[in-house]
CSV table of C-alpha atoms and ligand atoms in Angstrom, one decimal:
chain,number,residue,atom,x,y,z
O,12,UNK,CA,0.0,0.0,0.0
O,13,UNK,CA,1.1,3.5,-0.6
O,14,UNK,CA,2.3,5.4,2.4
O,15,UNK,CA,0.3,8.5,1.6
O,16,UNK,CA,-3.3,8.2,0.6
O,17,UNK,CA,-3.8,9.3,-3.0
O,18,UNK,CA,-7.0,9.7,-4.9
O,19,UNK,CA,-6.0,7.9,-8.1
O,20,UNK,CA,-7.5,4.6,-8.7
O,21,UNK,CA,-5.2,1.8,-7.5
O,22,UNK,CA,-4.7,0.4,-10.9
O,23,UNK,CA,-3.5,3.8,-12.2
O,24,UNK,CA,-1.3,4.2,-9.2
O,25,UNK,CA,0.8,1.1,-9.6
O,26,UNK,CA,0.8,0.8,-13.4
O,27,UNK,CA,4.1,1.1,-15.0
O,28,UNK,CA,3.6,1.7,-18.7
O,29,UNK,CA,6.3,-0.9,-19.5
O,30,UNK,CA,4.1,-3.5,-17.8
O,31,UNK,CA,1.0,-2.4,-19.7
O,32,UNK,CA,-0.2,-4.4,-22.7
O,33,UNK,CA,0.4,-1.4,-25.0
O,34,UNK,CA,4.2,-1.7,-24.3
O,35,UNK,CA,4.2,-5.3,-25.6
O,36,UNK,CA,2.8,-4.4,-28.9
O,37,UNK,CA,4.2,-2.5,-31.8
O,38,UNK,CA,2.8,1.0,-32.0
O,39,UNK,CA,0.3,1.5,-34.8
O,40,UNK,CA,2.0,2.8,-37.9
O,41,UNK,CA,-0.4,2.5,-40.8
O,42,UNK,CA,-3.9,2.3,-39.2
O,43,UNK,CA,-5.6,4.0,-36.4
O,44,UNK,CA,-5.9,1.6,-33.4
O,45,UNK,CA,-9.4,0.2,-32.7
O,46,UNK,CA,-9.2,1.0,-29.0
O,47,UNK,CA,-8.1,3.7,-26.8
O,48,UNK,CA,-5.0,3.6,-24.5
O,49,UNK,CA,-3.8,5.2,-21.3
O,50,UNK,CA,-2.6,8.8,-22.0
O,51,UNK,CA,0.4,8.3,-19.7
O,52,UNK,CA,1.5,5.1,-21.5
O,53,UNK,CA,1.1,6.6,-24.9
O,54,UNK,CA,2.9,9.8,-24.0
O,55,UNK,CA,5.8,7.7,-22.5
O,56,UNK,CA,6.0,5.5,-25.6
O,57,UNK,CA,5.9,8.4,-28.0
O,58,UNK,CA,8.6,10.2,-26.1
O,59,UNK,CA,10.6,7.0,-25.9
O,60,UNK,CA,10.6,6.8,-29.7
O,61,UNK,CA,11.4,10.5,-30.1
O,62,UNK,CA,14.5,10.0,-27.9
O,63,UNK,CA,16.0,8.3,-31.0
O,64,UNK,CA,16.0,11.7,-32.8
O,65,UNK,CA,19.2,13.7,-32.8
O,66,UNK,CA,19.9,15.9,-29.7
O,67,UNK,CA,18.9,19.4,-30.7
O,68,UNK,CA,21.3,20.9,-28.2
O,69,UNK,CA,24.1,19.3,-30.3
O,70,UNK,CA,22.6,20.3,-33.7
O,71,UNK,CA,25.1,22.7,-35.1
O,72,UNK,CA,23.6,22.4,-38.5
O,73,UNK,CA,20.4,24.4,-38.0
O,74,UNK,CA,19.7,28.1,-38.0
O,75,UNK,CA,16.6,27.5,-36.0
O,76,UNK,CA,15.7,28.0,-32.4
O,77,UNK,CA,16.5,25.0,-30.3
O,78,UNK,CA,16.5,26.7,-26.9
O,79,UNK,CA,14.0,29.0,-25.3
O,80,UNK,CA,13.4,30.4,-21.8
O,81,UNK,CA,10.7,28.7,-19.7
O,82,UNK,CA,8.5,31.7,-20.1
O,83,UNK,CA,8.2,30.9,-23.8
O,84,UNK,CA,7.1,27.3,-22.9
O,85,UNK,CA,4.4,28.9,-20.7
O,86,UNK,CA,3.2,31.3,-23.4
O,87,UNK,CA,3.1,28.6,-26.0
O,88,UNK,CA,1.0,26.5,-23.7
O,89,UNK,CA,-1.4,29.4,-23.0
O,90,UNK,CA,-1.8,30.1,-26.7
O,91,UNK,CA,-2.4,26.6,-27.7
O,92,UNK,CA,-6.1,27.2,-28.6
O,93,UNK,CA,-5.5,30.6,-30.3
O,94,UNK,CA,-6.0,30.6,-34.1
O,95,UNK,CA,-4.2,33.4,-35.7
O,96,UNK,CA,-6.8,33.6,-38.5
O,97,UNK,CA,-9.7,34.3,-36.1
O,98,UNK,CA,-9.0,38.0,-35.8
O,99,UNK,CA,-12.5,38.6,-34.3
O,100,UNK,CA,-12.2,35.9,-31.7
O,101,UNK,CA,-8.6,36.7,-30.8
O,102,UNK,CA,-8.2,40.4,-31.4
O,103,UNK,CA,-5.3,40.9,-29.1
O,104,UNK,CA,-3.3,38.1,-30.8
O,105,UNK,CA,-4.0,39.9,-34.1
O,106,UNK,CA,-2.9,43.2,-32.4
O,107,UNK,CA,0.3,41.6,-31.3
O,108,UNK,CA,1.0,40.3,-34.8
O,109,UNK,CA,0.6,43.8,-36.1
O,110,UNK,CA,2.8,45.3,-33.4
O,111,UNK,CA,5.6,42.8,-34.4
O,112,UNK,CA,5.3,43.8,-38.0
O,113,UNK,CA,5.6,47.5,-37.2
O,114,UNK,CA,8.5,46.9,-34.7
O,115,UNK,CA,10.3,45.0,-37.5
O,116,UNK,CA,9.5,47.6,-40.1
O,117,UNK,CA,11.0,50.2,-37.8
O,118,UNK,CA,14.0,48.1,-36.9
O,119,UNK,CA,14.6,47.7,-40.7
O,120,UNK,CA,14.2,51.5,-41.3
O,121,UNK,CA,11.0,51.5,-43.2
O,122,UNK,CA,10.1,55.1,-44.1
O,123,UNK,CA,6.5,54.2,-43.0
O,124,UNK,CA,7.3,51.9,-40.0
O,125,UNK,CA,4.0,52.5,-38.3
O,126,UNK,CA,1.7,52.1,-41.2
O,127,UNK,CA,3.4,49.8,-43.7
O,128,UNK,CA,2.1,46.3,-44.6
O,129,UNK,CA,3.6,43.1,-43.4
O,130,UNK,CA,2.5,39.8,-41.9
O,131,UNK,CA,3.7,36.8,-40.0
O,132,UNK,CA,4.1,33.6,-41.9
O,133,UNK,CA,5.1,30.0,-41.1
O,134,UNK,CA,8.7,30.8,-41.8
O,135,UNK,CA,10.8,32.6,-44.4
O,136,UNK,CA,9.7,30.1,-47.1
O,137,UNK,CA,6.1,31.3,-46.9
O,138,UNK,CA,7.3,34.9,-46.6
O,139,UNK,CA,9.4,34.4,-49.8
O,140,UNK,CA,6.4,33.2,-51.7
O,141,UNK,CA,4.4,36.2,-50.6
O,142,UNK,CA,7.1,38.7,-51.3
O,143,UNK,CA,7.9,37.0,-54.6
O,144,UNK,CA,4.2,37.2,-55.6
O,145,UNK,CA,4.1,40.9,-54.7
O,146,UNK,CA,7.0,41.4,-57.0
O,147,UNK,CA,5.4,39.4,-59.8
O,148,UNK,CA,2.0,41.2,-59.5
O,149,UNK,CA,3.6,44.7,-59.5
O,150,UNK,CA,5.8,43.8,-62.5
O,151,UNK,CA,2.7,42.4,-64.4
O,152,UNK,CA,0.6,45.5,-63.7
O,153,UNK,CA,3.4,47.7,-65.0
O,154,UNK,CA,3.8,45.6,-68.1
O,155,UNK,CA,0.1,45.5,-68.8
O,156,UNK,CA,-0.2,49.3,-68.2
O,157,UNK,CA,2.6,49.7,-70.8
O,158,UNK,CA,0.7,47.4,-73.3
O,159,UNK,CA,3.6,44.9,-73.2
O,160,UNK,CA,3.4,41.1,-72.8
O,161,UNK,CA,3.6,39.9,-69.2
O,162,UNK,CA,3.9,36.2,-69.5
O,163,UNK,CA,7.5,35.4,-69.0
O,164,UNK,CA,8.7,36.8,-65.6
O,165,UNK,CA,12.1,36.0,-64.2
O,166,UNK,CA,13.8,36.6,-60.9
O,167,UNK,CA,17.6,37.1,-60.5
O,168,UNK,CA,19.6,35.9,-57.6
O,169,UNK,CA,22.8,34.2,-56.3
O,170,UNK,CA,23.0,31.0,-54.3
O,171,UNK,CA,19.5,31.1,-52.8
O,172,UNK,CA,17.9,28.8,-50.3
O,173,UNK,CA,15.6,26.2,-51.8
O,174,UNK,CA,12.5,28.3,-51.0
O,175,UNK,CA,13.2,30.5,-54.0
O,176,UNK,CA,13.4,27.5,-56.3
O,177,UNK,CA,10.0,26.6,-54.9
O,178,UNK,CA,8.6,30.1,-55.4
O,179,UNK,CA,9.9,30.0,-59.0
O,180,UNK,CA,8.4,26.6,-59.8
O,181,UNK,CA,5.1,27.0,-58.0
O,182,UNK,CA,4.4,30.4,-59.4
O,183,UNK,CA,5.8,30.1,-62.9
O,184,UNK,CA,8.7,32.4,-62.7
O,185,UNK,CA,12.1,31.7,-64.3
O,186,UNK,CA,14.8,31.5,-61.7
O,187,UNK,CA,18.0,33.1,-63.0
O,188,UNK,CA,20.6,31.9,-60.5
O,189,UNK,CA,24.0,33.4,-60.9
O,190,UNK,CA,26.9,31.0,-60.2
O,191,UNK,CA,29.5,31.9,-57.5
O,192,UNK,CA,32.7,33.5,-58.8
O,193,UNK,CA,36.0,32.0,-57.7
O,194,UNK,CA,36.6,32.9,-54.1
O,195,UNK,CA,33.2,34.5,-53.7
O,196,UNK,CA,30.8,33.7,-50.8
O,197,UNK,CA,27.7,35.2,-52.5
O,198,UNK,CA,26.4,37.3,-55.3
O,199,UNK,CA,28.7,40.1,-56.5
O,200,UNK,CA,27.2,43.3,-57.7
O,201,UNK,CA,28.9,43.4,-61.1
O,202,UNK,CA,27.4,40.0,-62.0
O,203,UNK,CA,23.7,41.0,-62.0
O,204,UNK,CA,23.5,43.1,-65.1
O,205,UNK,CA,23.8,40.4,-67.7
O,206,UNK,CA,21.0,38.4,-66.2
O,207,UNK,CA,18.5,41.2,-66.1
O,208,UNK,CA,16.0,42.2,-68.8
O,209,UNK,CA,12.5,43.8,-69.0
O,210,UNK,CA,10.9,40.6,-67.6
O,211,UNK,CA,12.9,40.7,-64.4
O,212,UNK,CA,10.5,41.1,-61.5
O,213,UNK,CA,13.3,41.7,-59.0
O,214,UNK,CA,16.7,40.8,-57.7
O,215,UNK,CA,17.0,38.9,-54.4
O,216,UNK,CA,19.9,39.8,-52.1
O,217,UNK,CA,20.6,37.4,-49.2
O,218,UNK,CA,21.6,38.6,-45.8
O,219,UNK,CA,23.2,35.5,-44.5
O,220,UNK,CA,23.8,33.1,-47.4
O,221,UNK,CA,22.8,29.7,-46.2
O,222,UNK,CA,25.9,28.0,-47.6
O,223,UNK,CA,28.5,30.4,-46.5
O,224,UNK,CA,26.9,32.5,-43.7
O,225,UNK,CA,28.1,35.7,-45.4
O,226,UNK,CA,26.0,38.8,-46.2
O,227,UNK,CA,25.6,39.7,-49.8
O,228,UNK,CA,26.3,43.5,-50.3
O,229,UNK,CA,22.8,44.8,-50.6
O,230,UNK,CA,23.7,48.4,-50.9
O,231,UNK,CA,26.2,47.8,-53.7
O,232,UNK,CA,23.8,45.5,-55.6
O,233,UNK,CA,21.2,48.3,-55.4
O,234,UNK,CA,23.8,50.8,-56.6
O,235,UNK,CA,24.5,48.6,-59.6
O,236,UNK,CA,20.7,48.6,-60.3
O,237,UNK,CA,20.6,52.4,-59.9
O,238,UNK,CA,23.3,52.6,-62.6
O,239,UNK,CA,21.3,50.2,-64.8
O,240,UNK,CA,18.2,52.3,-64.4
O,241,UNK,CA,20.1,55.5,-65.4
O,242,UNK,CA,21.4,53.8,-68.5
O,243,UNK,CA,18.5,51.8,-69.6
O,244,UNK,CA,15.4,52.9,-67.7
O,245,UNK,CA,14.9,49.3,-66.3
O,246,UNK,CA,13.7,49.9,-62.7
O,247,UNK,CA,14.4,46.6,-60.9
O,248,UNK,CA,13.4,46.3,-57.2
O,249,UNK,CA,15.4,44.5,-54.6
O,250,UNK,CA,14.0,42.0,-52.2
O,251,UNK,CA,16.2,41.1,-49.2
O,252,UNK,CA,16.1,37.5,-48.0
O,253,UNK,CA,17.2,38.2,-44.4
O,254,UNK,CA,16.0,34.9,-43.1
O,255,UNK,CA,18.8,34.8,-40.6
O,256,UNK,CA,20.6,38.2,-40.9
O,257,UNK,CA,17.4,40.2,-40.3
O,258,UNK,CA,17.6,39.5,-36.6
O,259,UNK,CA,21.4,39.6,-36.4
O,260,UNK,CA,22.7,42.6,-38.5
O,261,UNK,CA,20.6,45.3,-36.7
O,262,UNK,CA,22.3,44.3,-33.4
O,263,UNK,CA,25.7,43.0,-34.4
O,264,UNK,CA,26.4,45.2,-37.4
O,265,UNK,CA,24.3,48.2,-36.7
O,266,UNK,CA,26.2,50.4,-39.2
O,267,UNK,CA,25.7,48.0,-42.1
O,268,UNK,CA,23.3,49.5,-44.6
O,269,UNK,CA,21.2,46.7,-46.0
O,270,UNK,CA,17.5,47.3,-45.3
O,271,UNK,CA,14.8,49.8,-46.3
O,272,UNK,CA,17.5,52.5,-45.8
O,273,UNK,CA,18.5,51.3,-49.3
O,274,UNK,CA,15.8,52.9,-51.5
O,275,UNK,CA,15.6,50.1,-54.0
O,276,UNK,CA,14.7,47.5,-51.3
O,277,UNK,CA,11.0,47.0,-51.5
O,278,UNK,CA,10.5,44.0,-49.2
O,279,UNK,CA,12.3,41.9,-46.6
O,280,UNK,CA,11.7,38.5,-45.2
O,281,UNK,CA,13.1,37.0,-42.0
O,282,UNK,CA,12.7,33.9,-39.9
O,283,UNK,CA,11.5,34.6,-36.4
O,284,UNK,CA,12.3,31.0,-35.6
O,285,UNK,CA,16.0,31.5,-36.5
O,286,UNK,CA,17.8,34.3,-34.9
O,287,UNK,CA,14.5,36.0,-34.0
O,288,UNK,CA,14.6,33.7,-30.9
O,289,UNK,CA,11.0,32.6,-31.4
O,290,UNK,CA,10.1,28.9,-31.4
O,291,UNK,CA,9.7,27.0,-34.7
O,292,UNK,CA,6.8,28.1,-36.9
O,293,UNK,CA,7.1,31.8,-37.5
O,294,UNK,CA,8.6,34.1,-40.1
O,295,UNK,CA,7.9,37.7,-41.3
O,296,UNK,CA,7.4,39.5,-44.5
O,297,UNK,CA,7.5,43.3,-44.5
O,298,UNK,CA,7.0,45.7,-47.3
O,299,UNK,CA,8.8,49.1,-47.6
O,300,UNK,CA,5.5,50.9,-47.6
O,301,UNK,CA,1.9,49.8,-48.1
O,302,UNK,CA,2.2,50.8,-51.8
O,303,UNK,CA,4.5,47.8,-52.5
O,304,UNK,CA,1.9,45.2,-51.7
O,305,UNK,CA,-0.5,45.0,-54.6
O,306,UNK,CA,-4.2,45.3,-53.4
O,307,UNK,CA,-5.3,42.2,-55.4
O,308,UNK,CA,-3.2,40.0,-53.1
O,309,UNK,CA,-4.9,41.3,-50.0
O,310,UNK,CA,-7.9,39.5,-48.5
O,311,UNK,CA,-10.0,41.4,-46.0
O,312,UNK,CA,-11.3,39.5,-42.9
O,313,UNK,CA,-13.9,40.7,-40.4
O,314,UNK,CA,-12.2,42.1,-37.4
O,315,UNK,CA,-14.3,43.5,-34.5
O,316,UNK,CA,-16.9,44.8,-36.9
O,317,UNK,CA,-14.3,46.3,-39.1
O,318,UNK,CA,-12.1,44.6,-41.6
O,319,UNK,CA,-8.4,43.7,-41.5
O,320,UNK,CA,-6.2,43.2,-44.5
O,321,UNK,CA,-4.5,39.8,-44.6
O,322,UNK,CA,-2.1,38.1,-46.9
O,323,UNK,CA,-1.1,34.5,-46.3
O,324,UNK,CA,-1.0,31.1,-48.0
O,325,UNK,CA,-2.4,29.4,-45.0
O,326,UNK,CA,-5.8,29.9,-43.3
O,327,UNK,CA,-5.7,28.5,-39.7
O,328,UNK,CA,-2.4,28.9,-37.9
O,329,UNK,CA,-1.2,28.8,-34.3
O,330,UNK,CA,-1.0,32.1,-32.5
O,331,UNK,CA,1.7,31.0,-30.0
O,332,UNK,CA,4.7,31.5,-32.1
O,333,UNK,CA,3.7,35.1,-32.9
O,334,UNK,CA,3.0,35.8,-29.2
O,335,UNK,CA,6.4,34.2,-28.4
O,336,UNK,CA,8.0,36.4,-31.0
O,337,UNK,CA,6.5,39.5,-29.3
O,338,UNK,CA,7.8,38.2,-26.0
O,339,UNK,CA,11.3,37.9,-27.4
O,340,UNK,CA,11.3,41.4,-28.8
O,341,UNK,CA,10.1,42.9,-25.5
O,342,UNK,CA,12.2,40.6,-23.3
O,343,UNK,CA,15.5,41.2,-25.1
O,344,UNK,CA,15.2,44.5,-26.7
O,345,UNK,CA,18.2,45.8,-28.7
O,346,UNK,CA,20.5,45.3,-25.7
O,347,UNK,CA,19.5,41.7,-25.2
O,348,UNK,CA,19.8,40.6,-28.9
O,349,UNK,CA,23.1,42.4,-29.1
O,350,UNK,CA,24.5,40.7,-26.0
O,351,UNK,CA,23.3,37.2,-27.0
O,352,UNK,CA,24.7,37.6,-30.5
O,353,UNK,CA,28.0,39.1,-29.3
O,354,UNK,CA,28.5,36.1,-27.1
O,355,UNK,CA,27.5,33.7,-29.9
O,356,UNK,CA,29.8,35.5,-32.3
O,357,UNK,CA,32.8,35.5,-30.0
O,358,UNK,CA,32.2,31.8,-29.2
O,359,UNK,CA,32.1,31.2,-33.0
O,360,UNK,CA,35.4,33.1,-33.5
O,361,UNK,CA,37.1,31.2,-30.7
O,362,UNK,CA,36.1,27.9,-32.3
O,363,UNK,CA,37.3,29.3,-35.6
O,364,UNK,CA,40.7,30.1,-34.2
O,365,UNK,CA,41.1,26.7,-32.7
O,366,UNK,CA,40.0,25.0,-35.9
O,367,UNK,CA,42.4,27.2,-37.9
O,368,UNK,CA,45.3,25.9,-35.7
O,369,UNK,CA,44.5,22.3,-36.6
O,370,UNK,CA,46.8,21.2,-39.4
O,371,UNK,CA,44.3,19.9,-42.1
O,372,UNK,CA,41.9,22.9,-42.1
O,373,UNK,CA,41.6,26.3,-43.7
O,374,UNK,CA,38.8,28.6,-42.5
O,375,UNK,CA,36.2,29.7,-45.1
O,376,UNK,CA,34.3,31.9,-42.7
O,377,UNK,CA,35.9,33.0,-39.4
O,378,UNK,CA,32.7,34.3,-37.7
O,379,UNK,CA,33.6,38.0,-38.2
O,380,UNK,CA,31.3,40.4,-39.9
O,381,UNK,CA,28.2,38.4,-40.6
O,382,UNK,CA,26.3,35.5,-38.8
O,383,UNK,CA,27.6,34.0,-35.6
O,384,UNK,CA,29.0,30.9,-37.3
O,385,UNK,CA,32.2,29.4,-38.6
O,386,UNK,CA,33.1,27.2,-41.5
O,387,UNK,CA,36.1,25.5,-42.8
O,388,UNK,CA,37.5,23.3,-45.6
O,389,UNK,CA,40.4,20.9,-46.0
O,390,UNK,CA,43.6,22.8,-47.0
O,391,UNK,CA,44.5,19.9,-49.3
O,392,UNK,CA,41.7,17.3,-49.7
O,393,UNK,CA,44.0,15.0,-51.6
O,394,UNK,CA,46.6,14.8,-48.8
O,395,UNK,CA,44.4,15.0,-45.7
O,396,UNK,CA,43.9,11.3,-45.6
O,397,UNK,CA,40.2,11.7,-44.8
O,398,UNK,CA,37.1,13.6,-46.1
O,399,UNK,CA,35.0,16.1,-44.3
O,400,UNK,CA,32.1,13.7,-44.7
O,401,UNK,CA,34.1,11.1,-42.7
O,402,UNK,CA,34.7,13.7,-40.1
O,403,UNK,CA,31.0,14.5,-39.9
O,404,UNK,CA,30.4,10.8,-39.4
O,405,UNK,CA,33.0,10.6,-36.6
O,406,UNK,CA,31.6,13.6,-34.8
O,407,UNK,CA,28.2,12.0,-35.0
O,408,UNK,CA,29.4,9.3,-32.7
O,409,UNK,CA,29.6,11.9,-30.0
O,410,UNK,CA,26.2,13.2,-31.0
O,411,UNK,CA,27.4,16.3,-32.7
O,412,UNK,CA,25.6,17.3,-35.9
O,413,UNK,CA,28.1,19.2,-38.0
O,414,UNK,CA,27.2,19.1,-41.7
O,415,UNK,CA,29.6,18.8,-44.6
O,416,UNK,CA,28.4,19.9,-48.1
O,417,UNK,CA,29.7,21.3,-51.3
O,418,UNK,CA,29.4,25.0,-52.1
O,419,UNK,CA,26.9,26.0,-54.8
O,420,UNK,CA,27.8,26.2,-58.5
O,421,UNK,CA,30.5,27.2,-59.7
O,422,UNK,CA,32.4,26.5,-56.5
O,423,UNK,CA,31.0,23.1,-56.0
O,424,UNK,CA,34.4,21.4,-56.0
O,425,UNK,CA,34.9,22.9,-52.5
O,426,UNK,CA,33.4,20.9,-49.7
O,427,UNK,CA,33.0,22.8,-46.4
O,428,UNK,CA,31.9,22.1,-42.8
O,429,UNK,CA,29.8,24.6,-41.0
O,430,UNK,CA,28.9,25.3,-37.4
O,431,UNK,CA,26.0,27.7,-36.5
O,432,UNK,CA,26.1,29.3,-33.1
O,433,UNK,CA,22.8,30.4,-31.7
O,434,UNK,CA,21.1,31.3,-28.5
O,435,UNK,CA,21.7,28.3,-26.1
O,436,UNK,CA,25.0,27.3,-27.6
O,437,UNK,CA,27.8,28.6,-25.3
O,438,UNK,CA,31.5,28.9,-25.4
O,439,UNK,CA,32.0,25.8,-23.2
O,440,UNK,CA,30.0,23.6,-25.5
O,441,UNK,CA,32.0,24.7,-28.5
O,442,UNK,CA,35.2,24.0,-26.5
O,443,UNK,CA,34.0,20.5,-26.0
O,444,UNK,CA,33.2,20.3,-29.7
O,445,UNK,CA,36.7,21.5,-30.6
O,446,UNK,CA,38.3,18.9,-28.4
O,447,UNK,CA,36.2,16.2,-30.2
O,448,UNK,CA,37.2,17.5,-33.6
O,449,UNK,CA,40.8,17.3,-32.6
O,450,UNK,CA,40.6,13.7,-31.4
O,451,UNK,CA,38.5,12.7,-34.4
O,452,UNK,CA,41.0,14.2,-36.8
O,453,UNK,CA,43.8,12.4,-35.0
O,454,UNK,CA,42.0,9.1,-35.3
O,455,UNK,CA,41.1,9.7,-39.0
O,456,UNK,CA,44.7,10.6,-39.9
O,457,UNK,CA,45.9,7.5,-38.2
O,458,UNK,CA,43.4,5.6,-40.2
O,459,UNK,CA,41.6,4.3,-37.1
O,460,UNK,CA,38.0,4.9,-38.0
O,461,UNK,CA,36.2,1.5,-38.0
O,462,UNK,CA,34.1,0.2,-35.2
O,463,UNK,CA,36.2,-1.1,-32.3
O,464,UNK,CA,39.4,0.7,-33.4
O,465,UNK,CA,38.9,3.4,-30.7
O,466,UNK,CA,40.2,2.6,-27.3
O,467,UNK,CA,37.3,0.2,-27.1
O,468,UNK,CA,34.6,-0.8,-24.7
O,469,UNK,CA,35.8,-2.1,-21.4
O,470,UNK,CA,33.7,-4.4,-19.2
I,18,PLP,C1,16.4,29.3,-43.7
I,18,PLP,C2,16.4,30.1,-44.9
I,18,PLP,C3,15.2,30.2,-45.6
I,18,PLP,C4,14.0,29.4,-45.3
I,18,PLP,O1,13.5,29.8,-44.1
I,18,PLP,P1,12.4,29.0,-43.3
I,18,PLP,O2,12.1,29.9,-42.1
I,18,PLP,O3,13.1,27.7,-42.8
I,18,PLP,O4,11.2,28.7,-44.1
I,18,PLP,C5,15.2,31.1,-46.7
I,18,PLP,N1,16.3,31.8,-47.0
I,18,PLP,C6,17.4,31.7,-46.3
I,18,PLP,C7,18.6,32.6,-46.7
I,18,PLP,C8,17.5,30.9,-45.2
I,18,PLP,O5,18.6,30.8,-44.5
């Protein structure tokens, strides 16, 4: 008998889920079970399976939030039933979304920060679709007004994330992707001209190239387009894909001119769930002023007896991520974001210095000047005696997720390894990673990589 009297039914009290019938069966995988099961047991078994996933605290491959304060967990829980689309039922959630848009518009120097258009999305991918559509609709309207054909739009960019390939394919726009020049980490301004014509709906500049973590020079790309306009009359807008840099540059590189301060920039997207410090499931699209979001794309929904303009691919969406984004903006402020990313950046640079001292490596990005990250390549892949893919594999044995991948065309002969440093990844963890890299490299160069060739398992 239990020492304390408890109100739970005795069978509940003493059941251990590993002694329940459900734990003796395989969990349903293709058909819904006929009967119900105990919530405790199902929860335990599902969590047990999820434990086989990689450990997100050691995931150095992702840009996305993997650590949040407990207050964010509370807010997410409280917001579970709130549907972002129900503006009438949840007017304060709608209000909070709108405040976030205007805070970001102001942070990114919109000339109409308090009145411009913008929206939350599920991430930068949805935001890219929306901003791309706005570019396409504006271009089409201008072409039709000029009595010219508007059936073959193209968009010009450097090494973009896959969301832009999706945008191009889903919405019938030709993607003109400019290959990387020798030694380049992103699009270079002088490259854009020859890819542009009267059917170009816009140029995408990336603040935080996924593959190299570097910022493309938005101001210089815009200046090149200004010159093109003066010479040819082609007036090409710039969209900035600031998926990661949008929440880093304003705090770590405040003097960098990349946002609406550049007149040619008409829209910006960013991922709240990357360096925005919101949990997974939120991104942002913001237009320079309301004039850059064509009216035909806007749907009006009832809102407290009035109407509210909305622009989204989805209908129902959770409110929690948007509320958590607002929490992060209020909680950290400029000071907090700066401090967190200064710490992340200095931890990344320290890792970079240590990797640079290791014989086989040459740094590709040392963590200075753009995202808090570091990447490296093999100085001499032929002579190293191992590949970076093998090193990724070895590090995986300690749980570290450190990806290796080739750079985009035309630098795809270079394979690099990249570590992203975010909120929740501290100096000490990276020191442990560095030590593991050193010992993996030592084993790999000695050719000791197979199972059982380490010091071994002792009973
Ligand atoms: C991550 C990323 C995206 C896609 O963002 P999601 O929020 O994951 O949809 C787009 N562009 C760049 C540059 C990115 O780094």
